[in-house]
XYZ file of C-alpha atoms in Angstrom:
83
model
C 22.503 2.965 -31.264
C 19.407 2.477 -28.693
C 19.659 1.329 -24.986
C 17.485 -1.212 -23.737
C 16.527 -1.202 -20.286
C 14.851 -4.089 -18.359
C 12.548 -3.208 -15.920
C 12.412 -5.899 -12.751
C 8.464 -5.717 -11.626
C 9.729 -7.921 -8.661
C 11.489 -4.928 -7.418
C 8.517 -2.572 -8.241
C 6.092 -4.954 -5.926
C 8.986 -5.915 -3.570
C 7.452 -4.053 -0.956
C 4.299 -6.405 -0.759
C 6.779 -9.343 0.371
C 7.883 -6.701 3.181
C 4.175 -5.876 4.208
C 3.175 -7.148 7.702
C 0.009 -8.070 6.259
C 1.364 -10.692 4.082
C 2.246 -12.167 7.888
C -1.170 -11.813 9.253
C -4.435 -13.435 8.976
C -5.631 -12.039 5.400
C -9.366 -12.056 6.366
C -8.462 -9.233 9.029
C -7.886 -6.916 5.833
C -10.824 -7.994 4.410
C -13.579 -8.012 6.770
C -17.358 -8.889 6.072
C -19.537 -5.586 5.562
C -20.034 -3.956 8.972
C -17.060 -6.091 10.260
C -14.254 -4.448 12.319
C -11.441 -3.248 10.545
C -9.459 -2.204 13.932
C -6.836 -5.140 14.141
C -5.920 -4.475 10.314
C -5.395 -0.736 10.769
C -3.340 -1.625 14.184
C -1.167 -3.625 11.945
C -0.759 -1.019 9.423
C 0.004 1.444 11.533
C 3.677 -0.322 12.355
C 4.253 -1.550 9.006
C 7.511 -0.113 7.139
C 5.753 -0.221 3.754
C 2.262 1.564 4.749
C 3.045 4.507 2.205
C 3.552 1.903 -0.748
C 0.750 -0.101 0.064
C -1.452 3.231 0.040
C 0.096 4.480 -3.363
C -0.671 0.905 -4.953
C -4.308 0.838 -3.855
C -4.879 4.223 -5.132
C -3.104 3.653 -8.264
C -4.777 0.349 -8.765
C -8.412 1.515 -7.762
C -8.554 -0.866 -5.124
C -11.951 -1.139 -3.786
C -12.123 -3.701 -1.107
C -10.276 -4.229 2.067
C -7.535 -2.335 4.132
C -4.719 -0.859 2.139
C -2.319 1.559 3.716
C -4.156 1.592 6.905
C -7.381 3.098 5.151
C -10.902 1.578 4.183
C -12.098 1.467 0.894
C -14.461 4.408 2.145
C -11.426 6.308 3.349
C -9.614 5.974 0.305
C -12.290 7.450 -1.896
C -12.494 10.537 0.518
C -8.559 10.716 0.017
C -9.050 10.799 -3.828
C -11.927 13.101 -3.339
C -10.100 15.730 -1.523
C -6.870 15.186 -4.134
C -9.062 16.162 -6.934
């Protein structure tokens, strides 16, 4: 007999509910071109799910905003170094 395992997607993405950015102005994490990312990155530094957030962004090719404390450009550089 085959066993069936149900995957609870809410558990996998549960980190998003614990993210400090969920309690902050979202516009800080998606600044206009040339806008400051300082405040968003400051929030990320103290966030308990920073690593989960960055892994999500890298795994889902997020191209906009601050994720895991890194900008799009910083994530691109990180990906290039990993190759």
